[in-house]
Short mmCIF file of C-alpha atoms and ligand atoms in Angstrom, two decimals:
data_model
loop_
_atom_site.label_atom_id
_atom_site.label_comp_id
_atom_site.label_asym_id
_atom_site.label_seq_id
_atom_site.Cartn_x
_atom_site.Cartn_y
_atom_site.Cartn_z
CA UNK Q 1289 -22.08 16.91 -13.94
CA UNK Q 1290 -18.51 18.14 -13.42
CA UNK Q 1291 -16.93 21.34 -12.24
CA UNK Q 1292 -13.27 22.25 -11.99
CA UNK Q 1293 -12.09 23.60 -8.64
CA UNK Q 1294 -9.54 25.92 -10.30
CA UNK Q 1295 -9.12 27.41 -13.75
CA UNK Q 1296 -6.00 25.22 -14.18
CA UNK Q 1297 -8.21 22.11 -13.91
CA UNK Q 1298 -10.96 23.26 -16.22
CA UNK Q 1299 -9.74 21.96 -19.59
CA UNK Q 1300 -8.74 18.61 -18.05
CA UNK Q 1301 -12.08 18.22 -16.31
CA UNK Q 1302 -13.88 18.96 -19.57
CA UNK Q 1303 -11.80 16.36 -21.40
CA UNK Q 1304 -12.28 13.72 -18.70
CA UNK Q 1305 -16.03 14.36 -18.77
CA UNK Q 1306 -16.15 14.06 -22.56
CA UNK Q 1307 -14.20 10.78 -22.42
CA UNK Q 1308 -16.55 9.42 -19.77
CA UNK Q 1309 -19.58 10.31 -21.90
CA UNK Q 1310 -18.18 9.02 -25.19
CA UNK Q 1311 -15.93 6.10 -24.20
CA UNK Q 1312 -17.35 5.22 -20.77
CA UNK Q 1313 -13.93 5.74 -19.17
CA UNK Q 1314 -11.57 8.66 -18.71
CA UNK Q 1315 -7.88 8.34 -19.56
CA UNK Q 1316 -7.13 10.62 -16.62
CA UNK Q 1317 -7.12 8.87 -13.25
CA UNK Q 1318 -10.21 10.11 -11.44
CA UNK Q 1319 -10.08 7.98 -8.29
CA UNK Q 1320 -9.59 11.14 -6.24
CA UNK Q 1321 -13.03 12.31 -7.42
CA UNK Q 1322 -14.76 8.95 -7.14
CA UNK Q 1323 -17.83 9.36 -4.94
CA UNK Q 1324 -17.55 5.78 -3.62
CA UNK Q 1325 -14.08 6.50 -2.18
CA UNK Q 1326 -15.47 7.56 1.18
CA UNK Q 1327 -15.68 5.24 4.15
CA UNK Q 1328 -19.05 5.34 5.87
CA UNK Q 1329 -17.65 7.28 8.82
CA UNK Q 1330 -16.48 9.98 6.41
CA UNK Q 1331 -19.99 10.72 5.19
CA UNK Q 1332 -21.50 11.91 8.47
CA UNK Q 1333 -22.56 15.56 8.79
CA UNK Q 1334 -20.04 16.08 11.61
CA UNK Q 1335 -17.15 14.70 9.54
CA UNK Q 1336 -18.04 16.75 6.48
CA UNK Q 1337 -18.46 19.90 8.52
CA UNK Q 1338 -15.17 19.53 10.42
CA UNK Q 1339 -13.04 18.55 7.46
CA UNK Q 1340 -14.56 21.29 5.29
CA UNK Q 1341 -13.73 23.89 7.91
CA UNK Q 1342 -10.11 22.72 8.04
CA UNK Q 1343 -9.95 22.75 4.22
CA UNK Q 1344 -11.31 26.29 4.17
CA UNK Q 1345 -8.55 27.49 6.51
CA UNK Q 1346 -5.80 25.60 4.62
CA UNK Q 1347 -6.96 26.36 1.08
CA UNK Q 1348 -3.96 28.51 0.12
CA UNK Q 1349 -1.41 26.81 2.40
CA UNK Q 1350 1.47 24.69 1.16
CA UNK Q 1351 0.78 21.43 2.97
CA UNK Q 1352 3.35 18.83 3.90
CA UNK Q 1353 2.54 15.48 2.20
CA UNK Q 1354 2.08 13.85 5.61
CA UNK Q 1355 0.16 16.75 7.17
CA UNK Q 1356 -2.55 15.05 9.22
CA UNK Q 1357 -6.13 16.03 9.80
CA UNK Q 1358 -6.45 17.83 13.13
CA UNK Q 1359 -10.01 16.74 13.61
CA UNK Q 1360 -11.87 14.42 13.66
CA UNK Q 1361 -9.31 11.91 14.92
CA UNK Q 1362 -9.45 8.54 16.70
CA UNK Q 1363 -12.40 7.52 14.54
CA UNK Q 1364 -11.03 4.07 13.73
CA UNK Q 1365 -8.51 2.32 15.95
CA UNK Q 1366 -7.18 -1.22 15.79
CA UNK Q 1367 -7.46 -3.57 18.79
CA UNK Q 1368 -3.75 -2.90 19.45
CA UNK Q 1369 -4.29 0.84 19.90
CA UNK Q 1370 -4.11 0.73 23.69
CA UNK Q 1371 -0.68 -0.98 23.59
CA UNK Q 1372 0.50 1.33 20.82
CA UNK Q 1373 -0.35 4.33 22.97
CA UNK Q 1374 1.54 2.79 25.92
CA UNK Q 1375 4.56 2.45 23.60
CA UNK Q 1376 4.36 6.12 22.66
CA UNK Q 1377 3.10 5.69 19.10
CA UNK Q 1378 3.10 8.77 16.87
CA UNK Q 1379 -0.09 8.42 14.85
CA UNK Q 1380 -1.07 9.78 11.46
CA UNK Q 1381 -4.52 9.29 9.96
CA UNK Q 1382 -5.70 7.53 6.81
CA UNK Q 1383 -9.32 6.75 5.86
CA UNK Q 1384 -10.22 7.47 9.48
CA UNK Q 1385 -7.67 4.93 10.82
CA UNK Q 1386 -4.98 5.89 13.31
CA UNK Q 1387 -1.71 4.43 12.04
CA UNK Q 1388 1.52 4.45 14.09
CA UNK Q 1389 4.49 5.93 12.21
CA UNK Q 1390 7.05 5.20 14.95
CA UNK Q 1391 7.15 4.36 18.65
CA UNK Q 1392 8.86 6.60 21.18
CA UNK Q 1393 9.49 3.47 23.28
CA UNK Q 1394 12.15 2.57 20.68
CA UNK Q 1395 14.09 5.82 21.18
CA UNK Q 1396 16.53 4.05 23.51
CA UNK Q 1397 17.60 1.83 20.59
CA UNK Q 1398 19.20 4.86 18.91
CA UNK Q 1399 22.09 4.55 21.40
CA UNK Q 1400 22.73 1.01 20.12
CA UNK Q 1401 22.13 1.73 16.44
CA UNK Q 1402 25.22 0.68 14.44
CA UNK Q 1403 26.81 3.61 12.57
CA UNK Q 1404 25.97 2.17 9.14
CA UNK Q 1405 22.24 2.19 10.00
CA UNK Q 1406 22.20 5.85 10.94
CA UNK Q 1407 20.37 8.04 8.45
CA UNK Q 1408 21.65 11.50 7.49
CA UNK Q 1409 20.06 14.48 9.17
CA UNK Q 1410 16.95 15.72 7.35
CA UNK Q 1411 16.20 19.25 6.26
CA UNK Q 1412 13.47 21.03 8.18
CA UNK Q 1413 10.67 20.17 5.72
CA UNK Q 1414 11.43 16.48 5.27
CA UNK Q 1415 12.00 16.12 9.04
CA UNK Q 1416 8.35 17.00 9.68
CA UNK Q 1417 6.22 14.00 10.72
CA UNK Q 1418 9.36 11.86 10.68
CA UNK Q 1419 11.68 10.52 13.37
CA UNK Q 1420 15.18 9.02 13.51
CA UNK Q 1421 13.51 6.22 15.51
CA UNK Q 1422 12.30 4.75 12.19
CA UNK Q 1423 15.95 3.85 11.46
CA UNK Q 1424 16.07 1.77 14.64
CA UNK Q 1425 12.77 0.07 13.78
CA UNK Q 1426 14.05 -0.80 10.28
CA UNK Q 1427 17.33 -2.06 11.78
CA UNK Q 1428 15.48 -4.33 14.22
CA UNK Q 1429 13.14 -5.63 11.49
CA UNK Q 1430 16.04 -6.47 9.17
CA UNK Q 1431 18.18 -8.05 11.93
CA UNK Q 1432 15.68 -9.36 14.53
CA UNK Q 1433 11.88 -9.05 14.30
CA UNK Q 1434 9.23 -6.34 14.08
CA UNK Q 1435 5.54 -6.25 14.89
CA UNK Q 1436 3.48 -4.21 12.41
CA UNK Q 1437 -0.18 -3.24 12.66
CA UNK Q 1438 -1.62 -4.00 9.23
CA UNK Q 1439 -5.25 -3.66 10.36
CA UNK Q 1440 -6.07 -0.51 8.33
CA UNK Q 1441 -5.41 -2.26 5.00
CA UNK Q 1442 -8.87 -2.85 3.61
CA UNK Q 1443 -10.02 -6.48 3.60
CA UNK Q 1444 -12.96 -8.07 1.84
CA UNK Q 1445 -14.54 -11.49 2.13
CA UNK Q 1446 -15.81 -12.87 -1.17
CA UNK Q 1447 -18.01 -15.90 -0.64
CA UNK Q 1448 -20.38 -18.12 -2.53
CA UNK Q 1449 -20.57 -20.57 -5.41
CA UNK Q 1450 -19.84 -17.72 -7.83
CA UNK Q 1451 -16.84 -16.32 -5.95
CA UNK Q 1452 -14.21 -17.93 -8.16
CA UNK Q 1453 -16.00 -16.85 -11.35
CA UNK Q 1454 -16.26 -13.25 -10.16
CA UNK Q 1455 -12.58 -12.97 -9.25
CA UNK Q 1456 -11.50 -14.84 -12.35
CA UNK Q 1457 -13.43 -12.40 -14.53
CA UNK Q 1458 -12.27 -9.22 -12.80
CA UNK Q 1459 -8.60 -9.97 -12.05
CA UNK Q 1460 -5.42 -10.68 -13.98
CA UNK Q 1461 -4.43 -13.56 -11.69
CA UNK Q 1462 -4.82 -17.29 -11.78
CA UNK Q 1463 -7.09 -17.46 -8.76
CA UNK Q 1464 -8.45 -20.92 -9.60
CA UNK Q 1465 -5.62 -22.55 -7.64
CA UNK Q 1466 -6.54 -24.85 -4.73
CA UNK Q 1467 -7.48 -23.47 -1.29
CA UNK Q 1468 -4.35 -22.31 0.53
CA UNK Q 1469 -3.03 -20.31 -2.43
CA UNK Q 1470 -2.44 -16.56 -2.24
CA UNK Q 1471 -2.20 -14.59 -5.50
CA UNK Q 1472 -1.05 -11.03 -6.07
CA UNK Q 1473 -2.86 -9.65 -9.12
CA UNK Q 1474 -4.49 -6.60 -10.65
CA UNK Q 1475 -7.96 -5.31 -11.38
CA UNK Q 1476 -7.89 -3.53 -14.74
CA UNK Q 1477 -9.98 -1.02 -16.58
CA UNK Q 1478 -11.22 -2.03 -20.03
CA UNK Q 1479 -8.33 -0.11 -21.62
CA UNK Q 1480 -5.76 -2.08 -19.56
CA UNK Q 1481 -5.16 0.70 -16.99
CA UNK Q 1482 -4.60 -0.49 -13.43
CA UNK Q 1483 -7.72 0.19 -11.36
CA UNK Q 1484 -6.26 -1.59 -8.31
CA UNK Q 1485 -3.83 -4.23 -7.10
CA UNK Q 1486 -5.17 -6.95 -4.83
CA UNK Q 1487 -4.01 -9.95 -2.84
CA UNK Q 1488 -6.40 -12.86 -3.24
CA UNK Q 1489 -6.21 -15.61 -0.61
CA UNK Q 1490 -8.27 -18.70 -1.30
CA UNK Q 1491 -9.39 -19.90 2.12
CA UNK Q 1492 -11.86 -22.50 0.82
CA UNK Q 1493 -13.53 -23.66 -2.38
CA UNK Q 1494 -16.07 -20.83 -2.19
CA UNK Q 1495 -14.31 -18.52 0.26
CA UNK Q 1496 -11.75 -15.87 -0.58
CA UNK Q 1497 -10.18 -13.07 1.42
CA UNK Q 1498 -8.95 -10.04 -0.51
CA UNK Q 1499 -6.56 -7.29 0.50
CA UNK Q 1500 -7.67 -4.24 -1.51
CA UNK Q 1501 -6.87 -0.54 -1.65
CA UNK Q 1502 -9.99 1.43 -0.85
CA UNK Q 1503 -13.73 1.62 -0.68
CA UNK Q 1504 -13.76 2.13 -4.46
CA UNK Q 1505 -12.62 -1.50 -4.84
CA UNK Q 1506 -15.30 -2.67 -2.41
CA UNK Q 1507 -17.97 -0.83 -4.34
CA UNK Q 1508 -16.74 -2.17 -7.70
CA UNK Q 1509 -16.63 -5.79 -6.52
CA UNK Q 1510 -19.98 -5.50 -4.76
CA UNK Q 1511 -21.71 -4.06 -7.82
CA UNK Q 1512 -20.19 -6.71 -10.08
CA UNK Q 1513 -21.17 -9.43 -7.59
CA UNK Q 1514 -24.77 -8.24 -7.56
CA UNK Q 1515 -24.88 -8.22 -11.35
CA UNK Q 1516 -23.50 -11.77 -11.51
CA UNK Q 1517 -25.87 -13.05 -8.81
CA UNK Q 1518 -28.86 -11.50 -10.58
CA UNK Q 1519 -27.85 -12.89 -13.97
CA UNK Q 1520 -27.30 -16.41 -12.65
CA UNK Q 1521 -28.66 -17.09 -9.14
CA UNK Q 1522 -26.82 -20.45 -9.04
CA UNK Q 1523 -23.57 -18.51 -9.21
CA UNK Q 1524 -24.43 -16.04 -6.45
CA UNK Q 1525 -21.55 -14.30 -4.72
CA UNK Q 1526 -21.45 -12.02 -1.72
CA UNK Q 1527 -18.78 -9.40 -1.03
CA UNK Q 1528 -18.43 -8.01 2.48
CA UNK Q 1529 -16.05 -5.54 4.10
CA UNK Q 1530 -14.41 -7.32 7.05
CA UNK Q 1531 -11.77 -4.66 7.78
CA UNK Q 1532 -13.24 -3.41 11.05
CA UNK Q 1533 -14.32 -6.81 12.37
CA UNK Q 1534 -10.86 -8.31 11.90
CA UNK Q 1535 -7.28 -7.22 12.51
CA UNK Q 1536 -3.84 -8.06 11.20
CA UNK Q 1537 -0.32 -8.19 12.58
CA UNK Q 1538 2.70 -8.38 10.30
CA UNK Q 1539 5.31 -10.41 12.18
CA UNK Q 1540 8.42 -9.93 10.07
CA UNK Q 1541 12.15 -10.38 10.43
CA UNK Q 1542 14.81 -13.10 10.38
CA UNK Q 1543 13.84 -14.17 13.93
CA UNK Q 1544 10.06 -14.22 13.28
CA UNK Q 1545 9.97 -18.01 13.18
CA UNK Q 1546 11.67 -18.30 16.58
CA UNK Q 1547 9.05 -15.97 18.06
CA UNK Q 1548 5.97 -17.66 16.66
CA UNK Q 1549 7.40 -21.09 17.49
CA UNK Q 1550 7.08 -20.22 21.17
CA UNK Q 1551 3.34 -19.60 20.99
CA UNK Q 1552 2.16 -21.84 18.17
CA UNK Q 1553 2.54 -25.59 17.74
CA UNK Q 1554 1.60 -25.39 14.05
CA UNK Q 1555 4.15 -26.20 11.39
CA UNK Q 1556 5.35 -22.85 10.06
CA UNK Q 1557 8.55 -24.20 8.55
CA UNK Q 1558 9.31 -23.53 4.88
CA UNK Q 1559 7.52 -26.72 3.95
CA UNK Q 1560 4.76 -26.27 6.52
CA UNK Q 1561 3.69 -22.96 5.00
CA UNK Q 1562 5.37 -21.94 1.77
CA UNK Q 1563 5.78 -18.38 0.50
CA UNK Q 1564 2.44 -17.01 -0.80
CA UNK Q 1565 0.42 -19.72 0.93
CA UNK Q 1566 -2.13 -19.46 3.72
CA UNK Q 1567 -3.50 -21.74 6.43
CA UNK Q 1568 -5.45 -21.65 9.66
CA UNK Q 1569 -3.26 -21.91 12.76
CA UNK Q 1570 -3.61 -21.48 16.50
CA UNK Q 1571 -1.46 -18.92 18.31
CA UNK Q 1572 -1.76 -19.54 22.04
CA UNK Q 1573 -5.30 -20.80 21.45
CA UNK Q 1574 -6.28 -17.83 19.28
CA UNK Q 1575 -7.63 -18.83 15.84
CA UNK Q 1576 -5.44 -17.14 13.26
CA UNK Q 1577 -5.31 -17.11 9.46
CA UNK Q 1578 -1.60 -16.98 8.65
CA UNK Q 1579 -0.47 -15.77 5.23
CA UNK Q 1580 3.18 -16.12 4.30
CA UNK Q 1581 3.62 -12.61 2.88
CA UNK Q 1582 5.72 -9.62 3.77
CA UNK Q 1583 5.53 -6.06 2.48
CA UNK Q 1584 8.94 -5.37 4.03
CA UNK Q 1585 10.63 -8.30 2.30
CA UNK Q 1586 11.47 -10.38 5.36
CA UNK Q 1587 10.60 -13.85 6.63
CA UNK Q 1588 7.24 -13.84 8.39
CA UNK Q 1589 3.51 -13.82 8.17
CA UNK Q 1590 0.46 -11.62 8.09
CA UNK Q 1591 -1.55 -12.94 11.03
CA UNK Q 1592 -5.29 -12.27 10.80
CA UNK Q 1593 -7.85 -12.81 13.50
CA UNK Q 1594 -11.19 -11.35 14.48
CA UNK Q 1595 -11.15 -8.12 16.46
CA UNK Q 1596 -11.99 -9.60 19.86
CA UNK Q 1597 -8.76 -11.65 19.88
CA UNK Q 1598 -6.54 -8.87 18.56
CA UNK Q 1599 -5.18 -7.48 21.80
CA UNK Q 1600 -4.48 -10.98 23.10
CA UNK Q 1601 -2.57 -11.85 19.92
CA UNK Q 1602 -0.47 -8.68 20.13
CA UNK Q 1603 0.38 -9.35 23.80
CA UNK Q 1604 1.30 -12.98 23.17
CA UNK Q 1605 3.64 -12.15 20.29
CA UNK Q 1606 5.15 -9.10 21.96
CA UNK Q 1607 5.92 -11.04 25.11
CA UNK Q 1608 7.19 -14.10 23.24
CA UNK Q 1609 9.53 -11.92 21.18
CA UNK Q 1610 11.28 -10.12 24.03
CA UNK Q 1611 14.21 -12.53 23.98
CA UNK Q 1612 14.59 -11.95 20.21
CA UNK Q 1613 14.50 -8.17 20.67
CA UNK Q 1614 11.07 -7.69 19.08
CA UNK Q 1615 9.97 -4.10 18.43
CA UNK Q 1616 6.63 -2.60 17.56
CA UNK Q 1617 7.40 -0.77 14.32
CA UNK Q 1618 5.59 1.93 12.36
CA UNK Q 1619 5.00 3.16 8.86
CA UNK Q 1620 8.19 5.21 8.70
CA UNK Q 1621 10.27 2.02 8.71
CA UNK Q 1622 7.64 0.15 6.70
CA UNK Q 1623 7.57 2.63 3.82
CA UNK Q 1624 11.37 2.64 3.53
CA UNK Q 1625 11.55 -1.15 3.43
CA UNK Q 1626 8.68 -1.58 0.95
CA UNK Q 1627 10.46 0.77 -1.45
CA UNK Q 1628 13.75 -1.05 -1.00
CA UNK Q 1629 11.84 -4.16 -2.12
CA UNK Q 1630 10.15 -2.31 -4.98
CA UNK Q 1631 6.60 -3.00 -3.78
CA UNK Q 1632 4.31 -0.55 -5.52
CA UNK Q 1633 1.55 1.36 -3.76
CA UNK Q 1634 -1.55 1.74 -5.87
CA UNK Q 1635 -2.82 5.33 -6.11
CA UNK Q 1636 0.70 6.67 -5.54
CA UNK Q 1637 3.04 4.66 -7.76
CA UNK Q 1638 0.49 3.61 -10.37
CA UNK Q 1639 -3.14 4.32 -11.24
CA UNK Q 1640 -5.56 3.69 -14.08
CA UNK Q 1641 -3.31 5.95 -16.21
CA UNK Q 1642 -0.72 3.16 -16.29
CA UNK Q 1643 -0.79 -0.37 -17.58
CA UNK Q 1644 1.00 -3.35 -16.00
CA UNK Q 1645 3.92 -3.42 -18.45
CA UNK Q 1646 4.71 0.23 -17.77
CA UNK Q 1647 4.45 -0.22 -14.02
CA UNK Q 1648 6.75 -3.25 -13.84
CA UNK Q 1649 3.80 -5.47 -12.94
CA UNK Q 1650 3.69 -7.72 -15.99
CA UNK Q 1651 4.47 -10.67 -13.67
CA UNK Q 1652 1.04 -10.29 -12.08
CA UNK Q 1653 -0.79 -11.09 -15.33
CA UNK Q 1654 -1.34 -14.86 -15.46
CA UNK Q 1655 0.12 -16.50 -18.55
CA UNK Q 1656 -2.45 -17.68 -21.08
CA UNK Q 1657 -5.35 -16.23 -19.11
CA UNK Q 1658 -8.05 -14.64 -21.27
CA UNK Q 1659 -11.55 -13.31 -20.82
CA UNK Q 1660 -10.91 -11.00 -17.84
CA UNK Q 1661 -11.71 -7.30 -17.81
CA UNK Q 1662 -8.95 -5.51 -19.73
CA UNK Q 1663 -7.54 -8.70 -21.31
CA UNK Q 1664 -8.04 -7.61 -24.91
CA UNK Q 1665 -6.43 -4.22 -24.41
CA UNK Q 1666 -3.60 -5.85 -22.47
CA UNK Q 1667 -2.84 -8.32 -25.25
CA UNK Q 1668 -2.30 -5.39 -27.63
CA UNK Q 1669 -0.28 -3.40 -25.07
CA UNK Q 1670 2.03 -6.36 -24.48
CA UNK Q 1671 3.12 -6.24 -28.11
CA UNK Q 1672 4.02 -2.55 -27.92
CA UNK Q 1673 7.09 -0.99 -26.32
CA UNK Q 1674 5.87 1.02 -23.32
CA UNK Q 1675 6.28 4.77 -23.78
CA UNK Q 1676 6.96 5.36 -20.07
CA UNK Q 1677 8.23 3.18 -17.25
CA UNK Q 1678 8.12 3.34 -13.45
CA UNK Q 1679 11.81 3.52 -12.55
CA UNK Q 1680 13.83 3.19 -9.37
CA UNK Q 1681 16.27 6.03 -8.64
CA UNK Q 1682 18.95 6.41 -5.99
CA UNK Q 1683 20.23 9.80 -4.87
CA UNK Q 1684 23.90 10.25 -5.73
CA UNK Q 1685 25.03 12.26 -2.68
CA UNK Q 1686 23.52 9.64 -0.35
CA UNK Q 1687 21.85 12.27 1.81
CA UNK Q 1688 19.39 14.52 -0.08
CA UNK Q 1689 15.80 13.45 0.40
CA UNK Q 1690 12.75 14.06 -1.70
CA UNK Q 1691 9.23 13.26 -0.52
CA UNK Q 1692 7.20 12.43 -3.65
CA UNK Q 1693 5.58 14.28 -6.59
CA UNK Q 1694 8.78 16.24 -7.41
CA UNK Q 1695 9.64 16.78 -11.09
CA UNK Q 1696 12.45 14.73 -12.64
CA UNK Q 1697 14.74 16.32 -15.24
CA UNK Q 1698 16.59 14.45 -17.96
CA UNK Q 1699 19.23 16.47 -19.86
CA UNK Q 1700 17.81 19.58 -18.20
CA UNK Q 1701 14.24 18.99 -19.46
CA UNK Q 1702 11.32 18.05 -17.19
CA UNK Q 1703 10.65 14.44 -18.19
CA UNK Q 1704 8.68 12.81 -15.38
CA UNK Q 1705 7.77 12.90 -11.71
CA UNK Q 1706 8.51 11.11 -8.44
CA UNK Q 1707 5.79 8.86 -7.04
CA UNK Q 1708 7.15 7.51 -3.72
CA UNK Q 1709 10.40 8.31 -1.96
CA UNK Q 1710 12.16 7.40 1.28
CA UNK Q 1711 15.53 7.02 2.89
CA UNK Q 1712 16.56 3.38 2.38
CA UNK Q 1713 18.02 2.43 5.75
CA UNK Q 1714 19.32 -0.97 4.54
CA UNK Q 1715 20.75 0.35 1.27
CA UNK Q 1716 22.14 3.44 3.04
CA UNK Q 1717 20.87 6.08 0.62
CA UNK Q 1718 17.69 7.90 -0.35
CA UNK Q 1719 15.62 6.26 -3.07
CA UNK Q 1720 12.67 7.26 -5.18
CA UNK Q 1721 10.35 5.75 -7.75
CA UNK Q 1722 9.51 7.93 -10.74
CA UNK Q 1723 7.65 7.84 -14.04
CA UNK Q 1724 10.11 8.44 -16.85
CA UNK Q 1725 10.12 8.06 -20.64
CA UNK Q 1726 11.07 4.49 -21.59
CA UNK Q 1727 14.12 5.87 -23.41
CA UNK Q 1728 15.67 6.75 -20.02
CA UNK Q 1729 17.32 3.48 -19.09
CA UNK Q 1730 19.21 2.02 -16.14
CA UNK Q 1731 22.39 3.92 -15.34
CA UNK Q 1732 21.02 7.23 -16.70
CA UNK Q 1733 21.80 10.39 -14.75
CA UNK Q 1734 18.73 12.47 -13.84
CA UNK Q 1735 17.93 15.39 -11.54
CA UNK Q 1736 15.15 15.77 -8.99
CA UNK Q 1737 13.87 19.23 -8.17
CA UNK Q 1738 13.47 19.89 -4.47
CA UNK Q 1739 12.56 23.47 -3.42
CA UNK Q 1740 14.41 24.94 -6.37
CA UNK Q 1741 17.49 22.75 -5.88
CA UNK Q 1742 18.53 20.08 -8.37
CA UNK Q 1743 19.43 16.77 -6.72
CA UNK Q 1744 21.52 14.36 -8.84
CA UNK Q 1745 20.14 10.80 -9.00
CA UNK Q 1746 20.74 7.65 -11.02
CA UNK Q 1747 18.25 5.25 -12.60
CA UNK Q 1748 18.97 1.94 -10.87
CA UNK Q 1749 18.06 -1.73 -11.31
CA UNK Q 1750 15.39 -2.88 -8.87
CA UNK Q 1751 14.62 -4.14 -6.34
CA UNK Q 1752 17.46 -2.63 -4.39
CA UNK Q 1753 17.13 -5.07 -1.50
CA UNK Q 1754 17.32 -8.87 -1.68
CA UNK Q 1755 16.60 -9.27 -5.40
CA UNK Q 1756 17.10 -13.03 -5.03
CA UNK Q 1757 14.22 -13.20 -2.48
CA UNK Q 1758 16.39 -15.23 -0.13
CA UNK Q 1759 15.16 -13.49 3.00
CA UNK Q 1760 11.48 -13.91 2.13
CA UNK Q 1761 11.87 -17.56 1.38
CA UNK Q 1762 14.28 -18.11 4.30
C1 LIG V 3125 -15.56 34.61 -7.63
C2 LIG V 3125 -14.66 33.52 -8.10
C3 LIG V 3125 -13.29 33.70 -8.10
C4 LIG V 3125 -12.45 32.70 -8.56
N1 LIG V 3125 -11.08 32.88 -8.57
C5 LIG V 3125 -10.26 31.98 -9.10
C6 LIG V 3125 -8.86 32.20 -9.21
O1 LIG V 3125 -8.34 33.25 -8.82
N2 LIG V 3125 -8.07 31.23 -9.74
C7 LIG V 3125 -8.61 30.07 -10.19
O2 LIG V 3125 -7.86 29.22 -10.70
N3 LIG V 3125 -9.94 29.80 -10.11
C8 LIG V 3125 -10.77 30.73 -9.57
N4 LIG V 3125 -12.14 30.49 -9.49
C9 LIG V 3125 -12.64 29.15 -9.85
C10 LIG V 3125 -12.74 28.97 -11.38
O3 LIG V 3125 -13.35 30.08 -11.95
C11 LIG V 3125 -13.57 27.71 -11.66
O4 LIG V 3125 -12.99 26.62 -10.94
C12 LIG V 3125 -13.54 27.35 -13.15
O5 LIG V 3125 -14.02 28.42 -13.92
C13 LIG V 3125 -14.42 26.12 -13.37
O6 LIG V 3125 -14.39 25.79 -14.74
P1 LIG V 3125 -15.49 24.86 -15.40
O7 LIG V 3125 -15.13 24.78 -16.84
O8 LIG V 3125 -15.59 23.59 -14.63
O9 LIG V 3125 -16.87 25.60 -15.16
P2 LIG V 3125 -17.37 27.05 -15.62
O10 LIG V 3125 -16.23 28.01 -15.84
O11 LIG V 3125 -18.42 27.43 -14.63
O12 LIG V 3125 -17.98 26.77 -17.06
C14 LIG V 3125 -19.23 26.12 -17.21
C15 LIG V 3125 -19.91 26.75 -18.42
O13 LIG V 3125 -21.05 25.96 -18.77
C16 LIG V 3125 -22.12 26.83 -19.06
N5 LIG V 3125 -23.35 26.07 -18.84
C17 LIG V 3125 -23.89 25.65 -17.69
N6 LIG V 3125 -25.01 24.97 -17.92
C18 LIG V 3125 -25.18 24.92 -19.25
C19 LIG V 3125 -26.14 24.34 -20.11
N7 LIG V 3125 -27.19 23.64 -19.63
N8 LIG V 3125 -26.00 24.49 -21.44
C20 LIG V 3125 -24.95 25.16 -21.95
N9 LIG V 3125 -24.01 25.74 -21.18
C21 LIG V 3125 -24.11 25.61 -19.85
C22 LIG V 3125 -21.96 27.97 -18.09
O14 LIG V 3125 -22.65 29.14 -18.57
C23 LIG V 3125 -20.42 28.16 -18.14
O15 LIG V 3125 -20.01 29.02 -19.18
C24 LIG V 3125 -13.00 31.49 -9.03
C25 LIG V 3125 -14.39 31.30 -9.04
C26 LIG V 3125 -15.22 32.30 -8.59
C27 LIG V 3125 -16.72 32.08 -8.64
#
């Protein structure tokens, strides 16, 4: 059963429904309608009642893209929440989680911020839910070290004798590597569309930890695991959501190794733990799974532990890093730096409407791998020139910001749309990612529409920051 919310949706809803009935899959991304997208806490009567009442009031409002829910809030908080509040965190909400966007405690750094790191003043709309403090947090992360709360990123444990088979069948990656390997790869639809991107860490022969995007991924993997276990009990596999029982700190920046060296005797040198590798370490006696990854493109680790140790881990690292000028940093700085590195965000930058070669993610399809979901469609798509490509744009005047979802004009004609956008503190200009026809190549002049204004931008080679990966491998 399907029903459009507005007349404008009705023909599209009818088509998506027909495709689902006839082909088993819609060519329109429907993850926003997927019933399994809700976290458990979002299905209670209280939650539904409160959010519905807010929706009713806001139905005809123009909402800012970061406009938070007023209520219910504080449903899910990481173990670091108490310290984040002490540091004056400004929180926004996602999937029930409170996520710091910047810390007022870092306001004093603005007095020290070098002129080249200062961002231009924002217009009234883009200044909402944003702070100049994010510039200082990005500066400190790129030049010293930042502490990021990565707890809200959904994590799954996939265990059992059939774990490797399950992940091999559902993902584009070579996940059969020895324990200690971490693989970034994709889950595809049968037509080759990207249903999710995942980070697969092999902790043991039969034990994997996955970073995924949402409850939809959990449901998909769990259903597939049950099917596999039922079909062949010897290859049973169990998928569990460990997000709430664990936590994660991103310790990132050129001085990250100096900081962790003070509280851990484990070998975290380049050889001791290579890029995209994982191992168990001890940080001040706390058992930690360290993964050498960074969404902001700096030296460092994602440090995972179970929830009861979280606060202790935060305190140890924060104290150890004082000499190095460590800062707690929020999503304002994070989002800018991830875009400077060209790291895509599933659901925003790409969805099931896009395939890996359009989205610039061909590298995440293992060479010579066959037999995974979407492999046949992908083999055909690889031979074809993509019709559209996710492109990186920089804003020519160096100051005008867009926020995402704006139309992009090529030769005066609407040709695509912005996915993510931010001010790039390290590259000193605003940047945006946008879907554009493949014929629009690097160096092309385009225009972004922002509240009726046309903002000149240029299609640019990516990533804009550290294309040689020297900082990550440093
Ligand atoms: C009072 C009111 C005011 C609205 N105002 C606006 C507005 O100003 N702007 C706006 O954009 N939207 C408005 N809407 C919403 C909009 O009308 C709906 O979102 C849209 O019509 C939904 O389209 P649909 O194709 O999903 O369903 P429908 O338009 O409901 O079409 C479903 C069709 O299926 C038929 N049907 C049902 N069961 C069967 C069956 N078993 N066999 C055969 N046929 C069947 C029904 O008779 C109906 O013709 C309004 C809705 C209402 C009720």
